Structure formats: C-alpha cells, structure tokens
Tab-separated table of C-alpha atoms and ligand atoms in Angstrom:
chain	number	residue	atom	x	y	z
D	109	UNK	CA	37.418	28.281	45.617
D	110	UNK	CA	40.630	29.363	47.235
D	111	UNK	CA	43.464	30.589	45.079
D	112	UNK	CA	46.649	29.270	46.563
D	113	UNK	CA	49.117	31.173	44.430
D	114	UNK	CA	47.976	34.664	43.482
D	115	UNK	CA	44.893	36.745	44.150
D	116	UNK	CA	44.824	40.272	42.732
D	117	UNK	CA	41.874	42.056	44.359
D	118	UNK	CA	40.368	45.365	43.194
D	119	UNK	CA	43.789	46.598	42.167
D	120	UNK	CA	44.295	50.152	40.993
D	121	UNK	CA	47.850	50.908	39.890
D	122	UNK	CA	49.846	53.051	37.491
D	123	UNK	CA	52.649	55.538	37.210
D	124	UNK	CA	53.086	58.675	39.324
D	125	UNK	CA	49.567	59.895	40.100
D	126	UNK	CA	48.025	58.339	36.987
D	127	UNK	CA	46.043	55.122	37.429
D	128	UNK	CA	46.324	52.801	34.407
D	129	UNK	CA	44.607	49.679	35.689
D	130	UNK	CA	41.513	50.190	37.800
D	131	UNK	CA	39.709	47.920	40.228
D	132	UNK	CA	41.201	44.884	38.501
D	133	UNK	CA	41.058	41.289	39.613
D	134	UNK	CA	42.974	38.220	38.481
D	135	UNK	CA	43.688	34.912	40.173
D	136	UNK	CA	46.141	32.086	39.695
D	137	UNK	CA	45.659	28.713	41.307
D	138	UNK	CA	48.288	26.079	41.944
D	139	UNK	CA	49.565	24.499	38.707
D	140	UNK	CA	47.723	26.856	36.372
D	141	UNK	CA	48.662	28.848	33.293
D	142	UNK	CA	46.606	32.035	33.439
D	143	UNK	CA	46.668	34.304	30.388
D	144	UNK	CA	45.935	38.018	30.103
D	145	UNK	CA	44.986	39.258	26.645
D	146	UNK	CA	43.713	42.597	25.388
D	147	UNK	CA	44.479	45.432	22.987
D	148	UNK	CA	47.761	47.324	22.933
D	149	UNK	CA	47.914	49.844	25.746
D	150	UNK	CA	45.214	48.076	27.785
D	151	UNK	CA	47.527	47.897	30.801
D	152	UNK	CA	48.649	44.265	30.588
D	153	UNK	CA	52.330	44.993	31.209
D	154	UNK	CA	51.312	47.476	33.888
D	155	UNK	CA	49.450	44.700	35.713
D	156	UNK	CA	52.493	42.411	35.682
D	157	UNK	CA	54.794	45.247	36.746
D	158	UNK	CA	52.425	46.154	39.595
D	159	UNK	CA	52.436	42.592	40.891
D	160	UNK	CA	56.234	42.543	40.666
D	161	UNK	CA	56.653	45.842	42.538
D	162	UNK	CA	57.886	47.859	39.570
D	163	UNK	CA	55.312	50.633	39.610
D	164	UNK	CA	52.862	52.287	41.908
D	165	UNK	CA	50.114	50.208	43.495
D	166	UNK	CA	47.406	52.626	44.589
D	167	UNK	CA	44.581	50.623	46.152
D	168	UNK	CA	43.218	47.118	46.449
D	169	UNK	CA	45.347	44.152	47.417
D	170	UNK	CA	47.692	41.556	45.942
D	171	UNK	CA	47.843	38.283	47.854
D	172	UNK	CA	50.567	35.726	47.132
D	173	UNK	CA	50.350	32.374	48.897
D	174	UNK	CA	48.007	33.874	51.522
D	175	UNK	CA	50.238	36.884	52.309
D	176	UNK	CA	49.620	40.410	51.105
D	177	UNK	CA	52.441	41.614	48.864
D	178	UNK	CA	50.772	44.956	48.172
D	179	UNK	CA	53.677	46.811	49.799
D	180	UNK	CA	56.445	44.331	48.952
D	181	UNK	CA	59.476	45.359	46.923
D	182	UNK	CA	60.763	43.338	43.967
D	183	UNK	CA	63.834	42.323	45.983
D	184	UNK	CA	61.525	40.787	48.597
D	185	UNK	CA	59.285	39.056	46.064
D	186	UNK	CA	61.989	36.963	44.396
D	187	UNK	CA	62.999	35.142	47.611
D	188	UNK	CA	59.279	34.649	48.367
D	189	UNK	CA	58.912	32.726	45.100
D	190	UNK	CA	57.927	35.101	42.291
D	191	UNK	CA	60.069	35.799	39.247
D	192	UNK	CA	59.397	37.697	36.081
D	193	UNK	CA	60.434	37.901	32.448
D	194	UNK	CA	59.952	41.424	31.061
D	195	UNK	CA	58.597	42.181	27.596
D	196	UNK	CA	61.944	43.278	26.135
D	197	UNK	CA	65.651	43.333	27.001
D	198	UNK	CA	65.159	40.133	28.950
D	199	UNK	CA	68.593	38.583	28.398
D	200	UNK	CA	72.088	39.995	28.810
D	201	UNK	CA	73.331	39.692	25.193
D	202	UNK	CA	77.064	39.813	25.955
D	203	UNK	CA	76.898	37.229	28.758
D	204	UNK	CA	76.935	33.546	27.921
D	205	UNK	CA	73.816	31.426	28.250
D	206	UNK	CA	75.188	29.919	31.449
D	207	UNK	CA	76.043	33.341	32.891
D	208	UNK	CA	72.516	34.500	32.082
D	209	UNK	CA	71.113	31.523	33.990
D	210	UNK	CA	73.438	32.256	36.915
D	211	UNK	CA	72.177	35.852	37.105
D	212	UNK	CA	68.812	34.329	38.019
D	213	UNK	CA	70.264	33.028	41.278
D	214	UNK	CA	71.577	36.373	42.570
D	215	UNK	CA	68.389	37.674	44.196
D	216	UNK	CA	67.398	34.289	45.628
D	217	UNK	CA	69.913	31.429	45.481
D	218	UNK	CA	68.192	28.064	44.914
D	219	UNK	CA	68.821	25.311	47.469
D	220	UNK	CA	70.872	23.295	44.992
D	221	UNK	CA	72.036	25.421	42.058
D	222	UNK	CA	73.432	22.514	40.029
D	223	UNK	CA	70.214	20.511	40.390
D	224	UNK	CA	68.053	23.502	39.468
D	225	UNK	CA	70.195	24.213	36.402
D	226	UNK	CA	70.070	20.561	35.352
D	227	UNK	CA	66.274	20.593	35.664
D	228	UNK	CA	66.026	23.730	33.519
D	229	UNK	CA	68.293	22.222	30.858
D	230	UNK	CA	66.041	19.159	30.795
D	231	UNK	CA	63.126	21.486	30.042
D	232	UNK	CA	65.130	23.436	27.439
D	233	UNK	CA	67.498	20.876	25.885
D	234	UNK	CA	68.286	23.327	23.026
D	235	UNK	CA	70.340	25.358	25.490
D	236	UNK	CA	72.498	22.462	26.642
D	237	UNK	CA	75.145	22.748	23.947
D	238	UNK	CA	74.963	26.555	23.901
D	239	UNK	CA	75.927	27.210	27.502
D	240	UNK	CA	79.186	28.937	26.544
D	241	UNK	CA	77.726	30.937	23.668
D	242	UNK	CA	76.778	34.601	24.078
D	243	UNK	CA	73.018	34.977	24.513
D	244	UNK	CA	72.965	37.740	21.879
D	245	UNK	CA	74.007	35.225	19.212
D	246	UNK	CA	70.970	32.983	19.743
D	247	UNK	CA	67.723	32.950	17.780
D	248	UNK	CA	64.743	34.845	19.197
D	249	UNK	CA	63.120	31.652	20.442
D	250	UNK	CA	66.288	30.447	22.114
D	251	UNK	CA	66.707	33.846	23.782
D	252	UNK	CA	63.186	33.495	25.196
D	253	UNK	CA	64.193	30.091	26.583
D	254	UNK	CA	67.210	31.710	28.263
D	255	UNK	CA	64.976	34.428	29.735
D	256	UNK	CA	62.465	31.912	31.092
D	257	UNK	CA	65.314	29.660	32.270
D	258	UNK	CA	66.876	32.563	34.165
D	259	UNK	CA	63.536	33.268	35.858
D	260	UNK	CA	63.315	29.601	36.886
D	261	UNK	CA	66.791	29.623	38.500
D	262	UNK	CA	65.420	31.031	41.768
D	263	UNK	CA	63.036	28.045	42.135
D	264	UNK	CA	59.907	30.238	41.893
D	265	UNK	CA	56.349	29.085	42.541
D	266	UNK	CA	54.994	31.696	40.132
D	267	UNK	CA	56.516	33.257	37.016
D	268	UNK	CA	55.190	36.395	35.353
D	269	UNK	CA	55.796	36.365	31.589
D	270	UNK	CA	55.255	39.418	29.417
D	271	UNK	CA	54.719	38.330	25.789
D	272	UNK	CA	57.068	35.344	25.704
D	273	UNK	CA	56.356	34.739	22.007
D	274	UNK	CA	56.742	38.339	20.776
D	275	UNK	CA	58.500	38.401	17.412
D	276	UNK	CA	58.652	34.612	17.023
D	277	UNK	CA	57.560	32.733	13.915
D	278	UNK	CA	54.260	30.809	14.189
D	279	UNK	CA	56.146	27.496	14.254
D	280	UNK	CA	58.372	28.625	17.111
D	281	UNK	CA	55.419	30.023	18.976
D	282	UNK	CA	54.041	26.500	19.356
D	283	UNK	CA	57.451	25.319	20.607
D	284	UNK	CA	57.510	27.968	23.341
D	285	UNK	CA	53.896	27.269	24.370
D	286	UNK	CA	54.656	23.528	24.583
D	287	UNK	CA	57.637	24.328	26.783
D	288	UNK	CA	55.481	26.520	29.017
D	289	UNK	CA	53.060	23.617	29.466
D	290	UNK	CA	56.022	21.534	30.617
D	291	UNK	CA	57.137	24.301	32.980
D	292	UNK	CA	53.624	24.348	34.446
D	293	UNK	CA	53.622	20.567	34.776
D	294	UNK	CA	56.954	20.773	36.620
D	295	UNK	CA	55.069	22.653	39.364
D	296	UNK	CA	55.508	26.328	38.478
D	297	UNK	CA	52.369	28.425	38.036
D	298	UNK	CA	52.379	30.954	35.194
D	299	UNK	CA	50.716	34.332	34.748
D	300	UNK	CA	51.335	35.381	31.175
D	301	UNK	CA	50.476	38.310	28.927
D	302	UNK	CA	50.098	37.388	25.255
D	303	UNK	CA	49.471	39.160	21.935
D	304	UNK	CA	49.056	35.814	20.164
D	305	UNK	CA	45.738	35.536	21.909
D	306	UNK	CA	44.151	32.600	20.088
D	307	UNK	CA	47.125	30.322	20.551
D	308	UNK	CA	47.637	31.424	24.148
D	309	UNK	CA	43.990	30.750	25.024
D	310	UNK	CA	44.428	27.177	23.813
D	311	UNK	CA	46.953	26.513	26.568
D	312	UNK	CA	45.278	28.694	29.214
D	313	UNK	CA	43.662	27.068	32.219
D	314	UNK	CA	41.984	30.421	32.804
D	315	UNK	CA	42.160	33.798	31.082
D	316	UNK	CA	41.186	37.444	31.407
D	317	UNK	CA	40.537	40.013	28.703
D	318	UNK	CA	41.732	43.430	29.843
D	319	UNK	CA	40.374	46.540	28.093
D	320	UNK	CA	41.235	50.124	29.028
D	321	UNK	CA	42.712	49.029	32.330
D	322	UNK	CA	39.605	47.126	33.403
D	323	UNK	CA	38.424	43.519	33.437
D	324	UNK	CA	36.208	42.919	30.403
D	325	UNK	CA	35.803	39.137	30.038
D	326	UNK	CA	37.095	36.051	31.791
D	327	UNK	CA	36.740	32.305	31.646
D	328	UNK	CA	38.637	29.161	30.818
D	329	UNK	CA	40.671	29.387	27.627
D	330	UNK	CA	38.113	27.164	25.898
D	331	UNK	CA	35.190	29.338	27.065
D	332	UNK	CA	36.764	32.549	25.753
D	333	UNK	CA	37.632	30.906	22.423
D	334	UNK	CA	33.942	30.032	22.037
D	335	UNK	CA	32.660	33.454	23.130
D	336	UNK	CA	31.337	35.317	20.054
D	337	UNK	CA	32.015	38.819	21.391
D	338	UNK	CA	35.532	37.945	22.457
D	339	UNK	CA	36.197	36.294	19.112
D	340	UNK	CA	34.908	39.241	17.131
D	341	UNK	CA	36.630	41.972	19.131
D	342	UNK	CA	39.875	40.398	20.277
D	343	UNK	CA	40.645	37.281	18.286
D	344	UNK	CA	40.233	38.576	14.735
D	345	UNK	CA	36.816	36.911	14.268
D	346	UNK	CA	36.562	33.600	12.457
D	347	UNK	CA	35.357	30.249	13.625
D	348	UNK	CA	36.514	28.861	16.957
D	349	UNK	CA	39.351	26.410	16.713
X	1591	ADP	N1	56.539	54.084	32.561
X	1591	ADP	C1	55.359	54.607	32.226
X	1591	ADP	N2	54.992	55.838	32.631
X	1591	ADP	C2	53.783	56.375	32.290
X	1591	ADP	N3	52.847	55.718	31.568
X	1591	ADP	C3	53.153	54.487	31.150
X	1591	ADP	C4	54.405	53.861	31.446
X	1591	ADP	N4	54.403	52.607	30.899
X	1591	ADP	C5	53.210	52.480	30.278
X	1591	ADP	N5	52.460	53.597	30.434
X	1591	ADP	C6	51.096	53.811	29.898
X	1591	ADP	O1	50.239	52.834	30.447
X	1591	ADP	C7	49.280	52.410	29.483
X	1591	ADP	C8	49.272	50.902	29.428
X	1591	ADP	O2	50.532	50.437	28.972
X	1591	ADP	P1	50.952	48.902	29.057
X	1591	ADP	O3	50.676	48.394	30.416
X	1591	ADP	O4	52.352	48.833	28.564
X	1591	ADP	O5	49.924	48.253	28.020
X	1591	ADP	P2	49.947	46.829	27.298
X	1591	ADP	O6	51.032	46.005	27.912
X	1591	ADP	O7	48.579	46.266	27.522
X	1591	ADP	O8	50.181	47.105	25.844
X	1591	ADP	C9	49.654	53.078	28.165
X	1591	ADP	O9	48.786	54.173	27.976
X	1591	ADP	C10	51.065	53.558	28.399
X	1591	ADP	O10	51.309	54.729	27.689
X	1592	MG	MG1	52.772	45.179	27.159
C-alpha cells in the first residue's frame, strides 16, 4: 500500500542531543484521520513537532506526498501543504476571530482567500456571527474551532492536531470530533494526538499507540478498541464500545 500523504520512517528525534522518539513509524493515507494515543510523556507532541520542523530530527525519514521533508523548515512546510495546531496557546486571544483566521494565510496565502474563509465558516458555522469578537472571549470549544480554522486557511492537505479536545466537556468533545470528520471529508487528511483515547479511536481510520517514544500497538480504530491489552493499559479497561 502506498501512503500518499505522510510516511514517517524509522524516525528518531528529540531535543538537543536527547532522543525522545526512537525508530518510530506512522503513516497517513489520503482522506484519513490517523490518531496517536499513549501515556503522558510518551513523545506524542514531540512526534508532531518533529514532523512540523520544530525540534531536532536525528535519523530516519519523513516523506510528505512522495518528497522527503526530513530537512525541511516549518516555513517551507506550510506552503507545501502541512499546517499544525499546537497543544496550547493556539489562538491569539486579543485578535478577533477573523484576524485569527487571517493569520493562517500569512505563511502560505490560499488561492482565493474569501472562498477558503467561506468554506471554513461552512464547516464551523458557530464562528460566523463571532468574526468580530476577540478569540479570548470564546468558549474552549469555539477557540479550538478558531485554531483549526486558522490551520485550514492555508489550504493544507494535512493538518497536525495536538489534543484538539483538551479541557473540553464530554458533550463538546463529540462536537469537535464530528467537525473533524467533516474536515476529513472535505479532503484534508488529519494526524491527531488525543488524550481522550476511546472517543478518538472511534473516529480513527488508523491509530498508533506510542509508549516511551516507541511504537507499541497499531491498527484501525476499531481493532485497537477491541484489543484486550490496549483496552486494559491505555483505555481504562472496560468493555469495548
Ligand atoms: N522542549 C523540550 N526540551 C527537552 N525535553 C522536552 C521538551 N519538550 C518535551 N520534552 C520531553 O520529551 C518527553 C516527551 O514529551 P511530549 O512529547 O510532550 O509527550 P506527550 O505529548 O506524549 O505527553 C518528556 O519527557 C518531556 O519532558
Ligand atoms: Mg503532548
């Protein structure tokens, strides 16, 4: 099987001289939501940051749409079609919602900014009547929509999301996951790290469990939800659902 979007091969990466993830692999195919789960400190954010050029890649390769991006800088990746939403501080609280969206065009202007913005507001209709409101005044869930919307403003093929449901109520979590399914169906592939592992696996086309910086388990979301060891160790036990 060829992975058209992203192919992380035997990647070792970390900070300074210290490797955090070792010999890791992860793949994203066209039109997929791929989820990374695992304990705190496993290196999930480090993986996303390594793909996005924000820390040191040491060995292995990262292939995006058939080109190696192992040496590419963040500023080169955005115009190539990758954007990212970090785990925290992912909106500018004193800028309006619309200004936040516009920031997403700076590194890579979309072909038709008005059309791209209109498409994003169709996906996130809650933001439509909040365009002139400061992002810091919004609810947590709405702020996450702004952050994902900003990432979509450069017309990416792949978005990297670090815990998009962190701090949200269970009801809102489902709202965000439903929206991410719509984002995927609009043609954007998603690589996402999630703490709400059970719920995230339900929407995952494929998923990886990362432990201590290494691949531990992988499979479709449904396969991992059924896997006894994964359930016991990473999903709080209980019956599959
Ligand atoms: N900027 C940094 N410099 C040095 N070590 C870091 C840095 N960021 C994270 N780490 C270390 O990398 C390990 C993995 O962290 P992280 O990737 O944030 O894990 P996760 O997202 O899975 O919770 C942790 O031991 C953490 O202390
Ligand atoms: Mg993290």
